[in-house]
C-alpha cells in the first residue's frame, strides 16, 4: 500500500540528511541517509520510525560513516503490504536494502524489532553483516526462554500478548490521537524522557493508515509462530553462532525488555562480543542518552579488536 503525499510529509523531517525511496524485494522503503564511508544500516523498533535515529544520523557521519535509517516494512512512509511481517522476511528486506544501496555488507544497528532483524540477519545471512549492534533486543531464542522461565519478563511482555487479539489492539493504539503510543513511550523509558514535544511526533506518524495493523503483525507472527512449522524452522536457524563482532547496548531501566533477559544473549555469539549497560536509560537509550550511546557506538566501531 502506497502512502498519499500528505501522509509522507509527516515523516519527511528536515535535517542534515537526504530522503530517498529504495526498492528491495518488491517493496518500496523510505530511507534517510547522511555521510560517506562504511555503511551503517539503522533499523528502528516499535512504536517508532526512522526519526528515532536522528541523533545517530549526525554522530555517525561526523565519525566517518554513511548512516542510513529505514522506515521498516509497514511503518512511516515505507510500503505496507498485507503480509511479510515474519523475521526471516524482514531480515531479507534489510539484506535487500544493503544490496540496493550498492554494498555487499554493512554494519547493522537495530533497536527492538530492528535488533531482532539484526540477530536474524547475522544468523541466516551472515555475509551481509560486518558488525552487529543490538539495542534493547535480547537474542530471539534467549527471549523465548525468558518468557517461559522468568515471570518478570513474562509480565513485562504483557502488551505483546494483548496484541494477539484481532482489530481491538489497533483501535486501542490509534484512538484519541494514538494516546496509548505516548503512554508506552512514557512507561518503557527512564524518568527524564520523553519530552512533551516528542510524543506527538510518534503518535501522529503511527496514525498513518495501516501503520498500526502492520506494526502489530510483527508481534502476532512472533507469538503464533512458536507452535507452527515456520517458527520451529526459524528457531533451528537461530541456533547458528553469530560470527560478526557484536555490541549489545541496553538501558539499565528498561521495563519492556529486562536487562537480565538481554544479558544472556552472549552465548549465541562466537565472535568478539561487548556488553554495555547505559545507566539512567530505559528502552530507548539511543534517544534517552544519545551522547553516551553515540560514544559507546563510535568507540566500538573504531576499535579493531572489539572484544572487551
PDB file of C-alpha atoms in Angstrom:
ATOM      1  CA  UNK A   1       0.000   0.000   0.000  1.00  0.00           C
ATOM      2  CA  UNK A   2       1.494   3.348  -1.078  1.00  0.00           C
ATOM      3  CA  UNK A   3       1.218   6.384   1.156  1.00  0.00           C
ATOM      4  CA  UNK A   4      -0.532   9.552  -0.002  1.00  0.00           C
ATOM      5  CA  UNK A   5       1.715  12.621  -0.418  1.00  0.00           C
ATOM      6  CA  UNK A   6       0.218  14.378   2.621  1.00  0.00           C
ATOM      7  CA  UNK A   7       0.992  11.320   4.746  1.00  0.00           C
ATOM      8  CA  UNK A   8       4.580  11.257   3.539  1.00  0.00           C
ATOM      9  CA  UNK A   9       5.053  14.801   4.822  1.00  0.00           C
ATOM     10  CA  UNK A  10       4.658  13.550   8.395  1.00  0.00           C
ATOM     11  CA  UNK A  11       7.886  11.584   8.070  1.00  0.00           C
ATOM     12  CA  UNK A  12       9.948  13.939   5.897  1.00  0.00           C
ATOM     13  CA  UNK A  13      11.564  15.911   8.706  1.00  0.00           C
ATOM     14  CA  UNK A  14      14.275  18.312   7.571  1.00  0.00           C
ATOM     15  CA  UNK A  15      17.839  17.918   8.785  1.00  0.00           C
ATOM     16  CA  UNK A  16      21.410  17.277   7.663  1.00  0.00           C
ATOM     17  CA  UNK A  17      20.271  14.225   5.719  1.00  0.00           C
ATOM     18  CA  UNK A  18      18.653  13.168   2.444  1.00  0.00           C
ATOM     19  CA  UNK A  19      15.325  11.365   1.995  1.00  0.00           C
ATOM     20  CA  UNK A  20      15.291   8.536  -0.549  1.00  0.00           C
ATOM     21  CA  UNK A  21      12.998   5.761  -1.708  1.00  0.00           C
ATOM     22  CA  UNK A  22      14.686   2.429  -2.363  1.00  0.00           C
ATOM     23  CA  UNK A  23      13.082  -0.709  -3.793  1.00  0.00           C
ATOM     24  CA  UNK A  24      14.084  -4.078  -2.343  1.00  0.00           C
ATOM     25  CA  UNK A  25      12.304  -7.378  -2.871  1.00  0.00           C
ATOM     26  CA  UNK A  26       9.299  -5.738  -4.481  1.00  0.00           C
ATOM     27  CA  UNK A  27       8.755  -3.334  -1.570  1.00  0.00           C
ATOM     28  CA  UNK A  28       9.468   0.405  -1.537  1.00  0.00           C
ATOM     29  CA  UNK A  29      11.290   1.676   1.542  1.00  0.00           C
ATOM     30  CA  UNK A  30      11.753   5.202   2.828  1.00  0.00           C
ATOM     31  CA  UNK A  31      15.420   5.669   3.714  1.00  0.00           C
ATOM     32  CA  UNK A  32      17.057   8.702   5.319  1.00  0.00           C
ATOM     33  CA  UNK A  33      20.778   8.932   4.602  1.00  0.00           C
ATOM     34  CA  UNK A  34      23.726  11.076   5.633  1.00  0.00           C
ATOM     35  CA  UNK A  35      27.523  10.928   5.375  1.00  0.00           C
ATOM     36  CA  UNK A  36      30.093   8.955   3.442  1.00  0.00           C
ATOM     37  CA  UNK A  37      32.128   5.904   4.362  1.00  0.00           C
ATOM     38  CA  UNK A  38      31.276   2.381   5.545  1.00  0.00           C
ATOM     39  CA  UNK A  39      27.514   1.809   5.532  1.00  0.00           C
ATOM     40  CA  UNK A  40      25.697   1.727   8.881  1.00  0.00           C
ATOM     41  CA  UNK A  41      22.116   0.492   8.475  1.00  0.00           C
ATOM     42  CA  UNK A  42      19.846   1.747  11.271  1.00  0.00           C
ATOM     43  CA  UNK A  43      16.708  -0.324  11.959  1.00  0.00           C
ATOM     44  CA  UNK A  44      14.114   1.075  14.368  1.00  0.00           C
ATOM     45  CA  UNK A  45      11.745  -0.656  16.759  1.00  0.00           C
ATOM     46  CA  UNK A  46       8.141  -0.377  17.963  1.00  0.00           C
ATOM     47  CA  UNK A  47       6.302   2.034  18.028  1.00  0.00           C
ATOM     48  CA  UNK A  48       8.674   4.349  16.174  1.00  0.00           C
ATOM     49  CA  UNK A  49      10.052   5.152  12.701  1.00  0.00           C
ATOM     50  CA  UNK A  50      13.340   6.340  11.167  1.00  0.00           C
ATOM     51  CA  UNK A  51      13.329   9.581  13.153  1.00  0.00           C
ATOM     52  CA  UNK A  52      14.304   7.699  16.313  1.00  0.00           C
ATOM     53  CA  UNK A  53      17.874   7.648  14.858  1.00  0.00           C
ATOM     54  CA  UNK A  54      18.133  11.423  14.287  1.00  0.00           C
ATOM     55  CA  UNK A  55      20.988  11.783  16.808  1.00  0.00           C
ATOM     56  CA  UNK A  56      22.947   8.954  15.187  1.00  0.00           C
ATOM     57  CA  UNK A  57      22.336  10.429  11.712  1.00  0.00           C
ATOM     58  CA  UNK A  58      24.514  13.312  12.869  1.00  0.00           C
ATOM     59  CA  UNK A  59      27.057  11.479  15.034  1.00  0.00           C
ATOM     60  CA  UNK A  60      27.890   8.673  12.585  1.00  0.00           C
ATOM     61  CA  UNK A  61      28.676  10.910   9.564  1.00  0.00           C
ATOM     62  CA  UNK A  62      30.855  13.039  11.844  1.00  0.00           C
ATOM     63  CA  UNK A  63      32.777   9.851  12.696  1.00  0.00           C
ATOM     64  CA  UNK A  64      33.266   8.929   9.028  1.00  0.00           C
ATOM     65  CA  UNK A  65      30.321   6.634   8.289  1.00  0.00           C
ATOM     66  CA  UNK A  66      27.454   6.530   5.813  1.00  0.00           C
ATOM     67  CA  UNK A  67      24.362   6.276   8.013  1.00  0.00           C
ATOM     68  CA  UNK A  68      21.040   5.082   6.579  1.00  0.00           C
ATOM     69  CA  UNK A  69      17.908   4.973   8.765  1.00  0.00           C
ATOM     70  CA  UNK A  70      14.993   3.000   7.343  1.00  0.00           C
ATOM     71  CA  UNK A  71      11.247   3.028   7.870  1.00  0.00           C
ATOM     72  CA  UNK A  72      10.680  -0.699   8.284  1.00  0.00           C
ATOM     73  CA  UNK A  73       8.070  -2.573   6.270  1.00  0.00           C
ATOM     74  CA  UNK A  74       4.669  -1.265   7.356  1.00  0.00           C
ATOM     75  CA  UNK A  75       5.978   1.843   9.123  1.00  0.00           C
ATOM     76  CA  UNK A  76       6.222   5.528   8.244  1.00  0.00           C
ATOM     77  CA  UNK A  77       6.413   6.217   4.506  1.00  0.00           C
ATOM     78  CA  UNK A  78       7.506   2.693   3.538  1.00  0.00           C
ATOM     79  CA  UNK A  79       5.081   0.364   1.774  1.00  0.00           C
ATOM     80  CA  UNK A  80       2.524  -1.527   3.837  1.00  0.00           C
ATOM     81  CA  UNK A  81       1.950  -4.854   2.091  1.00  0.00           C
ATOM     82  CA  UNK A  82      -0.607  -7.298   3.538  1.00  0.00           C
ATOM     83  CA  UNK A  83       1.999  -9.880   4.551  1.00  0.00           C
ATOM     84  CA  UNK A  84       5.705 -10.374   5.170  1.00  0.00           C
ATOM     85  CA  UNK A  85       5.955  -9.462   8.861  1.00  0.00           C
ATOM     86  CA  UNK A  86       7.891 -12.560   9.896  1.00  0.00           C
ATOM     87  CA  UNK A  87      11.514 -12.115  10.929  1.00  0.00           C
ATOM     88  CA  UNK A  88      13.029 -14.090   8.023  1.00  0.00           C
ATOM     89  CA  UNK A  89      11.229 -11.847   5.509  1.00  0.00           C
ATOM     90  CA  UNK A  90      12.082  -8.699   7.462  1.00  0.00           C
ATOM     91  CA  UNK A  91      15.750  -9.707   7.620  1.00  0.00           C
ATOM     92  CA  UNK A  92      15.568 -10.285   3.868  1.00  0.00           C
ATOM     93  CA  UNK A  93      14.273  -6.722   3.488  1.00  0.00           C
ATOM     94  CA  UNK A  94      17.378  -5.398   5.238  1.00  0.00           C
ATOM     95  CA  UNK A  95      19.736  -7.549   3.163  1.00  0.00           C
ATOM     96  CA  UNK A  96      17.978  -6.368   0.004  1.00  0.00           C
ATOM     97  CA  UNK A  97      18.372  -2.746   1.075  1.00  0.00           C
ATOM     98  CA  UNK A  98      22.107  -3.230   1.566  1.00  0.00           C
ATOM     99  CA  UNK A  99      22.397  -4.599  -1.974  1.00  0.00           C
ATOM    100  CA  UNK A 100      20.179  -1.846  -3.380  1.00  0.00           C
ATOM    101  CA  UNK A 101      22.456   0.768  -1.809  1.00  0.00           C
ATOM    102  CA  UNK A 102      25.378  -0.689  -3.731  1.00  0.00           C
ATOM    103  CA  UNK A 103      27.046  -2.502  -0.846  1.00  0.00           C
ATOM    104  CA  UNK A 104      27.891  -6.142  -0.196  1.00  0.00           C
ATOM    105  CA  UNK A 105      27.658  -5.764   3.580  1.00  0.00           C
ATOM    106  CA  UNK A 106      27.011  -3.236   6.326  1.00  0.00           C
ATOM    107  CA  UNK A 107      27.300  -2.508   9.998  1.00  0.00           C
ATOM    108  CA  UNK A 108      23.773  -3.317  11.197  1.00  0.00           C
ATOM    109  CA  UNK A 109      22.386  -1.375  14.168  1.00  0.00           C
ATOM    110  CA  UNK A 110      18.929  -2.405  15.343  1.00  0.00           C
ATOM    111  CA  UNK A 111      16.674  -1.385  18.214  1.00  0.00           C
ATOM    112  CA  UNK A 112      13.831  -3.608  19.416  1.00  0.00           C
ATOM    113  CA  UNK A 113      12.340  -5.284  16.351  1.00  0.00           C
ATOM    114  CA  UNK A 114      15.220  -3.843  14.338  1.00  0.00           C
ATOM    115  CA  UNK A 115      17.556  -5.625  16.747  1.00  0.00           C
ATOM    116  CA  UNK A 116      15.774  -8.941  16.190  1.00  0.00           C
ATOM    117  CA  UNK A 117      16.124  -8.330  12.468  1.00  0.00           C
ATOM    118  CA  UNK A 118      19.855  -7.843  13.067  1.00  0.00           C
ATOM    119  CA  UNK A 119      20.173 -11.065  15.066  1.00  0.00           C
ATOM    120  CA  UNK A 120      18.287 -12.876  12.306  1.00  0.00           C
ATOM    121  CA  UNK A 121      20.486 -11.464   9.545  1.00  0.00           C
ATOM    122  CA  UNK A 122      23.642 -12.383  11.435  1.00  0.00           C
ATOM    123  CA  UNK A 123      22.447 -15.991  11.818  1.00  0.00           C
ATOM    124  CA  UNK A 124      20.834 -16.531   8.400  1.00  0.00           C
ATOM    125  CA  UNK A 125      22.523 -14.029   6.044  1.00  0.00           C
ATOM    126  CA  UNK A 126      25.871 -13.604   7.765  1.00  0.00           C
ATOM    127  CA  UNK A 127      27.703 -12.259   4.711  1.00  0.00           C
ATOM    128  CA  UNK A 128      25.662  -9.042   4.867  1.00  0.00           C
ATOM    129  CA  UNK A 129      26.587  -8.232   8.499  1.00  0.00           C
ATOM    130  CA  UNK A 130      30.101  -6.873   9.011  1.00  0.00           C
ATOM    131  CA  UNK A 131      29.372  -5.866  12.586  1.00  0.00           C
ATOM    132  CA  UNK A 132      26.205  -6.135  14.640  1.00  0.00           C
ATOM    133  CA  UNK A 133      24.871  -3.688  17.224  1.00  0.00           C
ATOM    134  CA  UNK A 134      21.698  -4.694  19.057  1.00  0.00           C
ATOM    135  CA  UNK A 135      19.846  -2.252  21.285  1.00  0.00           C
ATOM    136  CA  UNK A 136      17.190  -3.297  23.805  1.00  0.00           C
ATOM    137  CA  UNK A 137      16.841  -6.630  21.982  1.00  0.00           C
ATOM    138  CA  UNK A 138      17.772  -9.971  23.524  1.00  0.00           C
ATOM    139  CA  UNK A 139      18.589 -12.765  21.114  1.00  0.00           C
ATOM    140  CA  UNK A 140      15.231 -14.237  19.948  1.00  0.00           C
ATOM    141  CA  UNK A 141      15.971 -17.641  21.497  1.00  0.00           C
ATOM    142  CA  UNK A 142      17.063 -16.004  24.740  1.00  0.00           C
ATOM    143  CA  UNK A 143      13.793 -14.046  24.802  1.00  0.00           C
ATOM    144  CA  UNK A 144      11.776 -17.201  24.156  1.00  0.00           C
ATOM    145  CA  UNK A 145      13.486 -18.941  27.068  1.00  0.00           C
ATOM    146  CA  UNK A 146      12.901 -15.962  29.371  1.00  0.00           C
ATOM    147  CA  UNK A 147       9.203 -15.858  28.507  1.00  0.00           C
ATOM    148  CA  UNK A 148       8.941 -19.496  29.593  1.00  0.00           C
ATOM    149  CA  UNK A 149      11.071 -19.313  32.743  1.00  0.00           C
ATOM    150  CA  UNK A 150      11.113 -15.744  34.077  1.00  0.00           C
ATOM    151  CA  UNK A 151       7.799 -14.400  35.461  1.00  0.00           C
ATOM    152  CA  UNK A 152       9.192 -10.844  35.482  1.00  0.00           C
ATOM    153  CA  UNK A 153       9.914 -10.873  31.746  1.00  0.00           C
ATOM    154  CA  UNK A 154       6.555 -12.512  31.112  1.00  0.00           C
ATOM    155  CA  UNK A 155       4.804  -9.640  32.924  1.00  0.00           C
ATOM    156  CA  UNK A 156       6.960  -7.061  31.128  1.00  0.00           C
ATOM    157  CA  UNK A 157       5.845  -8.541  27.794  1.00  0.00           C
ATOM    158  CA  UNK A 158       2.153  -8.458  28.646  1.00  0.00           C
ATOM    159  CA  UNK A 159       1.433  -5.848  25.983  1.00  0.00           C
ATOM    160  CA  UNK A 160       2.547  -8.286  23.260  1.00  0.00           C
ATOM    161  CA  UNK A 161       0.046 -10.900  24.407  1.00  0.00           C
ATOM    162  CA  UNK A 162      -2.719  -8.315  24.257  1.00  0.00           C
ATOM    163  CA  UNK A 163      -1.707  -7.545  20.677  1.00  0.00           C
ATOM    164  CA  UNK A 164      -2.728 -11.063  19.601  1.00  0.00           C
ATOM    165  CA  UNK A 165      -6.419 -10.142  19.509  1.00  0.00           C
ATOM    166  CA  UNK A 166      -7.870  -9.129  16.121  1.00  0.00           C
ATOM    167  CA  UNK A 167      -8.771  -5.482  15.397  1.00  0.00           C
ATOM    168  CA  UNK A 168      -9.190  -4.318  19.005  1.00  0.00           C
ATOM    169  CA  UNK A 169      -5.473  -3.611  19.638  1.00  0.00           C
ATOM    170  CA  UNK A 170      -5.309  -1.438  16.506  1.00  0.00           C
ATOM    171  CA  UNK A 171      -8.272   0.569  17.763  1.00  0.00           C
ATOM    172  CA  UNK A 172      -6.788   0.980  21.229  1.00  0.00           C
ATOM    173  CA  UNK A 173      -3.447   2.152  19.833  1.00  0.00           C
ATOM    174  CA  UNK A 174      -4.888   4.746  17.459  1.00  0.00           C
ATOM    175  CA  UNK A 175      -7.887   6.178  19.330  1.00  0.00           C
ATOM    176  CA  UNK A 176      -7.620   9.624  20.942  1.00  0.00           C
ATOM    177  CA  UNK A 177      -4.773  10.585  18.578  1.00  0.00           C
ATOM    178  CA  UNK A 178      -2.814   7.422  19.408  1.00  0.00           C
ATOM    179  CA  UNK A 179      -2.556   8.385  23.074  1.00  0.00           C
ATOM    180  CA  UNK A 180      -1.529   4.839  24.024  1.00  0.00           C
ATOM    181  CA  UNK A 181       1.577   5.134  21.860  1.00  0.00           C
ATOM    182  CA  UNK A 182       2.621   8.071  24.015  1.00  0.00           C
ATOM    183  CA  UNK A 183       1.884   6.103  27.181  1.00  0.00           C
ATOM    184  CA  UNK A 184       4.051   3.189  26.019  1.00  0.00           C
ATOM    185  CA  UNK A 185       6.954   5.557  25.377  1.00  0.00           C
ATOM    186  CA  UNK A 186       6.488   7.001  28.875  1.00  0.00           C
ATOM    187  CA  UNK A 187       6.185   3.593  30.575  1.00  0.00           C
ATOM    188  CA  UNK A 188       9.207   2.000  28.898  1.00  0.00           C
ATOM    189  CA  UNK A 189      11.635   4.914  29.226  1.00  0.00           C
ATOM    190  CA  UNK A 190      13.672   6.407  32.038  1.00  0.00           C
ATOM    191  CA  UNK A 191      12.418   9.279  34.219  1.00  0.00           C
ATOM    192  CA  UNK A 192      13.693  12.182  32.084  1.00  0.00           C
ATOM    193  CA  UNK A 193      12.337  11.147  28.679  1.00  0.00           C
ATOM    194  CA  UNK A 194      10.330  11.773  26.521  1.00  0.00           C
ATOM    195  CA  UNK A 195       9.649  15.492  26.419  1.00  0.00           C
ATOM    196  CA  UNK A 196       6.145  16.830  25.914  1.00  0.00           C
ATOM    197  CA  UNK A 197       7.032  17.778  22.330  1.00  0.00           C
ATOM    198  CA  UNK A 198       8.284  14.311  21.384  1.00  0.00           C
ATOM    199  CA  UNK A 199       5.309  12.028  21.955  1.00  0.00           C
ATOM    200  CA  UNK A 200       3.018  13.772  19.418  1.00  0.00           C
ATOM    201  CA  UNK A 201       5.558  13.088  16.653  1.00  0.00           C
ATOM    202  CA  UNK A 202       5.340   9.330  17.153  1.00  0.00           C
ATOM    203  CA  UNK A 203       1.602   9.455  17.774  1.00  0.00           C
ATOM    204  CA  UNK A 204       0.937  11.336  14.521  1.00  0.00           C
ATOM    205  CA  UNK A 205       3.038   9.004  12.382  1.00  0.00           C
ATOM    206  CA  UNK A 206       1.503   5.906  13.983  1.00  0.00           C
ATOM    207  CA  UNK A 207      -1.898   7.095  12.736  1.00  0.00           C
ATOM    208  CA  UNK A 208      -0.893   6.829   9.059  1.00  0.00           C
ATOM    209  CA  UNK A 209      -3.442   4.365   7.639  1.00  0.00           C
ATOM    210  CA  UNK A 210      -2.487   0.687   8.093  1.00  0.00           C
ATOM    211  CA  UNK A 211       0.570   1.512  10.249  1.00  0.00           C
ATOM    212  CA  UNK A 212      -0.916   0.178  13.484  1.00  0.00           C
ATOM    213  CA  UNK A 213      -2.061  -3.056  11.864  1.00  0.00           C
ATOM    214  CA  UNK A 214       1.317  -3.663  10.218  1.00  0.00           C
ATOM    215  CA  UNK A 215       3.213  -2.924  13.436  1.00  0.00           C
ATOM    216  CA  UNK A 216       1.080  -5.426  15.347  1.00  0.00           C
ATOM    217  CA  UNK A 217       1.609  -8.113  12.714  1.00  0.00           C
ATOM    218  CA  UNK A 218       5.275  -8.298  13.839  1.00  0.00           C
ATOM    219  CA  UNK A 219       4.133  -9.251  17.351  1.00  0.00           C
ATOM    220  CA  UNK A 220       1.487 -11.636  16.070  1.00  0.00           C
ATOM    221  CA  UNK A 221       3.905 -13.594  13.927  1.00  0.00           C
ATOM    222  CA  UNK A 222       6.431 -13.969  16.738  1.00  0.00           C
ATOM    223  CA  UNK A 223       3.861 -15.298  19.205  1.00  0.00           C
ATOM    224  CA  UNK A 224       1.837 -17.501  16.866  1.00  0.00           C
ATOM    225  CA  UNK A 225       4.803 -18.988  15.040  1.00  0.00           C
ATOM    226  CA  UNK A 226       6.151 -20.628  18.198  1.00  0.00           C
ATOM    227  CA  UNK A 227       3.901 -23.647  17.635  1.00  0.00           C
ATOM    228  CA  UNK A 228       3.950 -23.621  13.819  1.00  0.00           C
ATOM    229  CA  UNK A 229       6.424 -25.245  11.421  1.00  0.00           C
ATOM    230  CA  UNK A 230       7.768 -21.868  10.246  1.00  0.00           C
ATOM    231  CA  UNK A 231       8.501 -20.868  13.833  1.00  0.00           C
ATOM    232  CA  UNK A 232      10.260 -24.145  14.617  1.00  0.00           C
ATOM    233  CA  UNK A 233      12.299 -23.815  11.429  1.00  0.00           C
ATOM    234  CA  UNK A 234      13.249 -20.249  12.394  1.00  0.00           C
ATOM    235  CA  UNK A 235      14.317 -21.390  15.881  1.00  0.00           C
ATOM    236  CA  UNK A 236      16.593 -24.055  14.375  1.00  0.00           C
ATOM    237  CA  UNK A 237      18.209 -21.485  12.101  1.00  0.00           C
ATOM    238  CA  UNK A 238      18.751 -19.098  15.007  1.00  0.00           C
ATOM    239  CA  UNK A 239      20.884 -21.654  16.831  1.00  0.00           C
ATOM    240  CA  UNK A 240      23.708 -20.788  14.422  1.00  0.00           C
ATOM    241  CA  UNK A 241      26.575 -18.995  16.148  1.00  0.00           C
ATOM    242  CA  UNK A 242      26.956 -15.311  15.347  1.00  0.00           C
ATOM    243  CA  UNK A 243      30.283 -14.748  13.586  1.00  0.00           C
ATOM    244  CA  UNK A 244      30.054 -10.933  13.350  1.00  0.00           C
ATOM    245  CA  UNK A 245      31.637  -8.812  16.112  1.00  0.00           C
ATOM    246  CA  UNK A 246      28.701  -7.818  18.310  1.00  0.00           C
ATOM    247  CA  UNK A 247      27.956  -4.885  20.595  1.00  0.00           C
ATOM    248  CA  UNK A 248      24.914  -5.153  22.833  1.00  0.00           C
ATOM    249  CA  UNK A 249      23.631  -1.910  24.363  1.00  0.00           C
ATOM    250  CA  UNK A 250      20.816  -1.860  26.894  1.00  0.00           C
ATOM    251  CA  UNK A 251      19.201   0.682  29.175  1.00  0.00           C
ATOM    252  CA  UNK A 252      19.563  -0.136  32.862  1.00  0.00           C
ATOM    253  CA  UNK A 253      15.973   0.995  33.491  1.00  0.00           C
ATOM    254  CA  UNK A 254      14.344  -0.914  30.624  1.00  0.00           C
ATOM    255  CA  UNK A 255      10.979  -2.234  31.823  1.00  0.00           C
ATOM    256  CA  UNK A 256       9.982  -3.717  28.449  1.00  0.00           C
ATOM    257  CA  UNK A 257      12.970  -5.964  27.753  1.00  0.00           C
ATOM    258  CA  UNK A 258      14.673  -6.555  31.073  1.00  0.00           C
ATOM    259  CA  UNK A 259      18.469  -6.205  31.154  1.00  0.00           C
ATOM    260  CA  UNK A 260      18.798  -9.657  32.731  1.00  0.00           C
ATOM    261  CA  UNK A 261      16.977 -11.137  29.721  1.00  0.00           C
ATOM    262  CA  UNK A 262      19.226  -9.406  27.196  1.00  0.00           C
ATOM    263  CA  UNK A 263      22.434 -10.221  29.050  1.00  0.00           C
ATOM    264  CA  UNK A 264      22.045 -13.934  28.401  1.00  0.00           C
ATOM    265  CA  UNK A 265      22.419 -13.385  24.654  1.00  0.00           C
ATOM    266  CA  UNK A 266      26.201 -13.643  24.643  1.00  0.00           C
ATOM    267  CA  UNK A 267      26.037 -17.458  24.484  1.00  0.00           C
ATOM    268  CA  UNK A 268      24.896 -17.199  20.862  1.00  0.00           C
ATOM    269  CA  UNK A 269      27.901 -15.104  19.778  1.00  0.00           C
ATOM    270  CA  UNK A 270      31.165 -16.804  18.776  1.00  0.00           C
ATOM    271  CA  UNK A 271      32.786 -13.542  17.615  1.00  0.00           C
ATOM    272  CA  UNK A 272      34.167 -10.748  19.814  1.00  0.00           C
ATOM    273  CA  UNK A 273      31.317  -9.518  21.989  1.00  0.00           C
ATOM    274  CA  UNK A 274      30.861  -6.442  24.161  1.00  0.00           C
ATOM    275  CA  UNK A 275      28.023  -5.691  26.593  1.00  0.00           C
ATOM    276  CA  UNK A 276      27.302  -2.176  27.810  1.00  0.00           C
ATOM    277  CA  UNK A 277      24.571  -1.135  30.236  1.00  0.00           C
ATOM    278  CA  UNK A 278      23.572   2.518  29.861  1.00  0.00           C
ATOM    279  CA  UNK A 279      22.673   3.971  33.234  1.00  0.00           C
ATOM    280  CA  UNK A 280      19.666   6.262  33.525  1.00  0.00           C
ATOM    281  CA  UNK A 281      18.103   4.999  30.281  1.00  0.00           C
ATOM    282  CA  UNK A 282      15.108   2.770  29.658  1.00  0.00           C
ATOM    283  CA  UNK A 283      14.054   1.005  26.471  1.00  0.00           C
ATOM    284  CA  UNK A 284      15.236   3.800  24.134  1.00  0.00           C
ATOM    285  CA  UNK A 285      18.866   4.544  25.134  1.00  0.00           C
ATOM    286  CA  UNK A 286      19.786   5.933  21.700  1.00  0.00           C
ATOM    287  CA  UNK A 287      17.241   8.709  22.294  1.00  0.00           C
ATOM    288  CA  UNK A 288      17.284   8.995  26.077  1.00  0.00           C
ATOM    289  CA  UNK A 289      21.071   9.232  26.462  1.00  0.00           C
ATOM    290  CA  UNK A 290      22.297   9.970  22.914  1.00  0.00           C
ATOM    291  CA  UNK A 291      25.704  11.337  23.946  1.00  0.00           C
ATOM    292  CA  UNK A 292      26.558   8.229  25.986  1.00  0.00           C
ATOM    293  CA  UNK A 293      25.079   5.931  23.362  1.00  0.00           C
ATOM    294  CA  UNK A 294      26.957   7.572  20.487  1.00  0.00           C
ATOM    295  CA  UNK A 295      30.241   7.487  22.396  1.00  0.00           C
ATOM    296  CA  UNK A 296      29.852   3.757  23.061  1.00  0.00           C
ATOM    297  CA  UNK A 297      28.873   3.088  19.451  1.00  0.00           C
ATOM    298  CA  UNK A 298      31.568   5.087  17.692  1.00  0.00           C
ATOM    299  CA  UNK A 299      34.371   3.979  20.018  1.00  0.00           C
ATOM    300  CA  UNK A 300      33.426   0.328  19.448  1.00  0.00           C
ATOM    301  CA  UNK A 301      33.263   0.809  15.691  1.00  0.00           C
ATOM    302  CA  UNK A 302      36.719   2.382  15.745  1.00  0.00           C
ATOM    303  CA  UNK A 303      38.199  -0.476  17.807  1.00  0.00           C
ATOM    304  CA  UNK A 304      39.877  -3.046  15.522  1.00  0.00           C
ATOM    305  CA  UNK A 305      39.659  -5.681  18.279  1.00  0.00           C
ATOM    306  CA  UNK A 306      36.311  -5.088  19.998  1.00  0.00           C
ATOM    307  CA  UNK A 307      36.454  -7.934  22.481  1.00  0.00           C
ATOM    308  CA  UNK A 308      36.114  -6.146  25.803  1.00  0.00           C
TER     309      UNK A 308
END
